[in-house]
CSV table of C-alpha atoms in Angstrom, one decimal:
chain,number,residue,atom,x,y,z
G,1,UNK,CA,85.4,-42.5,7.5
G,2,UNK,CA,85.7,-46.3,7.8
G,3,UNK,CA,88.3,-47.7,10.2
G,4,UNK,CA,90.2,-49.4,7.3
G,5,UNK,CA,91.0,-45.9,5.8
G,6,UNK,CA,92.1,-44.5,9.2
G,7,UNK,CA,94.4,-47.5,9.6
G,8,UNK,CA,95.9,-47.1,6.1
G,9,UNK,CA,96.3,-43.3,6.2
G,10,UNK,CA,97.5,-43.5,9.8
G,11,UNK,CA,100.2,-46.0,8.9
G,12,UNK,CA,101.3,-43.9,5.9
G,13,UNK,CA,101.4,-40.7,8.0
G,14,UNK,CA,103.3,-42.3,10.9
G,15,UNK,CA,105.8,-43.8,8.4
G,16,UNK,CA,106.4,-40.4,6.9
G,17,UNK,CA,107.1,-39.0,10.3
G,18,UNK,CA,109.5,-41.9,11.0
G,19,UNK,CA,111.4,-41.6,7.7
G,20,UNK,CA,111.5,-37.8,7.1
G,21,UNK,CA,111.5,-36.4,10.6
G,22,UNK,CA,113.8,-39.2,12.0
G,23,UNK,CA,111.7,-39.7,15.1
G,24,UNK,CA,112.1,-43.0,17.1
G,25,UNK,CA,109.9,-45.9,16.2
G,26,UNK,CA,108.1,-45.7,19.6
G,27,UNK,CA,106.9,-42.2,18.8
G,28,UNK,CA,105.9,-43.2,15.3
G,29,UNK,CA,103.8,-46.0,16.8
G,30,UNK,CA,102.2,-43.5,19.2
G,31,UNK,CA,101.2,-41.4,16.2
G,32,UNK,CA,99.7,-44.4,14.4
G,33,UNK,CA,97.9,-45.8,17.5
G,34,UNK,CA,96.4,-42.4,18.4
G,35,UNK,CA,95.3,-41.8,14.9
G,36,UNK,CA,93.3,-45.1,14.9
G,37,UNK,CA,92.3,-45.7,18.5
G,38,UNK,CA,90.6,-42.3,18.8
G,39,UNK,CA,87.6,-44.0,17.2
G,40,UNK,CA,87.0,-46.0,20.4
G,41,UNK,CA,84.5,-43.3,21.4
G,42,UNK,CA,82.3,-44.4,18.4
G,43,UNK,CA,82.2,-47.9,20.1
G,44,UNK,CA,81.5,-46.4,23.5
G,45,UNK,CA,78.6,-44.2,22.3
G,46,UNK,CA,77.1,-47.0,20.3
G,47,UNK,CA,77.4,-49.4,23.2
G,48,UNK,CA,75.6,-47.0,25.5
G,49,UNK,CA,72.8,-46.3,22.9
G,50,UNK,CA,72.3,-49.9,21.9
G,51,UNK,CA,73.0,-51.6,25.2
G,52,UNK,CA,75.4,-54.1,23.7
G,53,UNK,CA,79.2,-54.7,23.6
G,54,UNK,CA,79.0,-56.7,20.4
G,55,UNK,CA,81.5,-55.0,18.0
G,56,UNK,CA,80.0,-56.4,14.9
G,57,UNK,CA,76.4,-55.3,15.8
G,58,UNK,CA,77.7,-51.8,16.7
G,59,UNK,CA,79.7,-51.5,13.4
G,60,UNK,CA,76.6,-52.4,11.3
G,61,UNK,CA,74.4,-50.1,13.5
G,62,UNK,CA,76.8,-47.2,12.8
G,63,UNK,CA,76.9,-48.0,9.1
G,64,UNK,CA,73.1,-48.1,8.9
G,65,UNK,CA,72.6,-44.6,10.3
G,66,UNK,CA,70.9,-42.4,7.7
G,67,UNK,CA,73.2,-40.0,5.8
G,68,UNK,CA,71.8,-37.0,7.7
G,69,UNK,CA,71.1,-38.1,11.3
G,70,UNK,CA,71.0,-36.1,14.5
G,71,UNK,CA,74.3,-34.7,15.7
G,72,UNK,CA,76.4,-37.3,17.6
G,73,UNK,CA,79.0,-36.5,20.3
G,74,UNK,CA,82.2,-38.4,20.2
G,75,UNK,CA,84.2,-37.3,23.3
G,76,UNK,CA,87.7,-38.0,21.9
G,77,UNK,CA,86.9,-36.0,18.8
G,78,UNK,CA,85.9,-32.9,20.8
G,79,UNK,CA,87.8,-29.6,20.8
G,80,UNK,CA,87.9,-29.9,24.6
G,81,UNK,CA,89.6,-33.3,24.6
G,82,UNK,CA,92.1,-32.2,21.9
G,83,UNK,CA,92.8,-29.0,24.0
G,84,UNK,CA,93.6,-31.1,27.1
G,85,UNK,CA,96.0,-33.3,25.1
G,86,UNK,CA,97.6,-30.1,23.7
G,87,UNK,CA,98.1,-28.7,27.1
G,88,UNK,CA,99.6,-32.0,28.3
G,89,UNK,CA,101.9,-32.0,25.3
G,90,UNK,CA,103.6,-28.9,26.7
G,91,UNK,CA,104.5,-30.8,29.9
G,92,UNK,CA,105.0,-34.3,28.6
G,93,UNK,CA,106.7,-35.0,25.3
G,94,UNK,CA,104.7,-38.3,25.1
G,95,UNK,CA,101.5,-36.4,24.5
G,96,UNK,CA,102.9,-34.4,21.6
G,97,UNK,CA,102.9,-37.5,19.4
G,98,UNK,CA,99.4,-38.5,20.6
G,99,UNK,CA,98.3,-35.0,19.7
G,100,UNK,CA,99.8,-35.3,16.2
G,101,UNK,CA,97.9,-38.5,15.6
G,102,UNK,CA,94.6,-37.2,17.0
G,103,UNK,CA,94.8,-34.0,14.9
G,104,UNK,CA,95.6,-36.0,11.8
G,105,UNK,CA,92.6,-38.2,12.4
G,106,UNK,CA,90.4,-35.2,13.0
G,107,UNK,CA,91.5,-33.6,9.8
G,108,UNK,CA,90.7,-36.8,7.9
G,109,UNK,CA,87.2,-36.9,9.5
G,110,UNK,CA,86.5,-33.3,8.7
G,111,UNK,CA,87.5,-33.8,5.0
G,112,UNK,CA,85.3,-36.9,4.8
G,113,UNK,CA,82.4,-35.1,6.5
G,114,UNK,CA,82.7,-32.1,4.2
G,115,UNK,CA,82.9,-34.1,0.9
G,116,UNK,CA,80.0,-36.4,2.0
G,117,UNK,CA,78.0,-33.3,3.0
G,118,UNK,CA,77.5,-34.6,6.6
G,119,UNK,CA,79.1,-31.8,8.7
G,120,UNK,CA,75.9,-31.4,10.7
G,121,UNK,CA,76.0,-35.0,11.9
G,122,UNK,CA,78.9,-34.5,14.2
G,123,UNK,CA,79.2,-32.2,17.2
G,124,UNK,CA,82.7,-30.9,17.7
G,125,UNK,CA,82.3,-29.3,21.2
G,126,UNK,CA,81.2,-31.2,24.3
G,127,UNK,CA,80.1,-28.0,26.0
G,128,UNK,CA,78.0,-26.9,23.0
G,129,UNK,CA,76.5,-30.4,22.7
G,130,UNK,CA,75.5,-30.4,26.4
G,131,UNK,CA,74.0,-26.9,26.2
G,132,UNK,CA,72.1,-27.5,23.0
G,133,UNK,CA,70.9,-30.9,24.2
G,134,UNK,CA,69.5,-29.3,27.3
G,135,UNK,CA,67.9,-26.4,25.4
G,136,UNK,CA,66.6,-28.5,22.4
G,137,UNK,CA,66.2,-32.1,23.7
G,138,UNK,CA,64.5,-33.3,20.6
G,139,UNK,CA,67.4,-32.4,18.4
G,140,UNK,CA,69.9,-34.7,20.0
G,141,UNK,CA,70.0,-38.4,20.9
G,142,UNK,CA,69.3,-39.2,24.5
């Protein structure tokens, strides 16, 4: 899903939490920022693969990927990362709102991947990605 849609839906979602669940504005902002900034891992993986920090070049590189490309691992989108944030949310209230934003973002991504028939282009588990990449090196990007 393009960043503009995550920004729009994240803003609407965080405003709904602010208005209907009466959470403080700071917590609503945390939900919004975490629902958008989780995509920083797209930038990181693209920068490593393309050896550039140019955001515009990386954006167009990502858009130019074929519809059915090899599975990509985005660390902040992994089950393991979400699990760590979930555990932290039991101890620190701050992480609960980050978790809400991340889960909302992930749900939007899964819906988008499902309807565009690209579920096989994203790896959801870091452990599975590392195991399969080692076992089948030609299936994954290096």
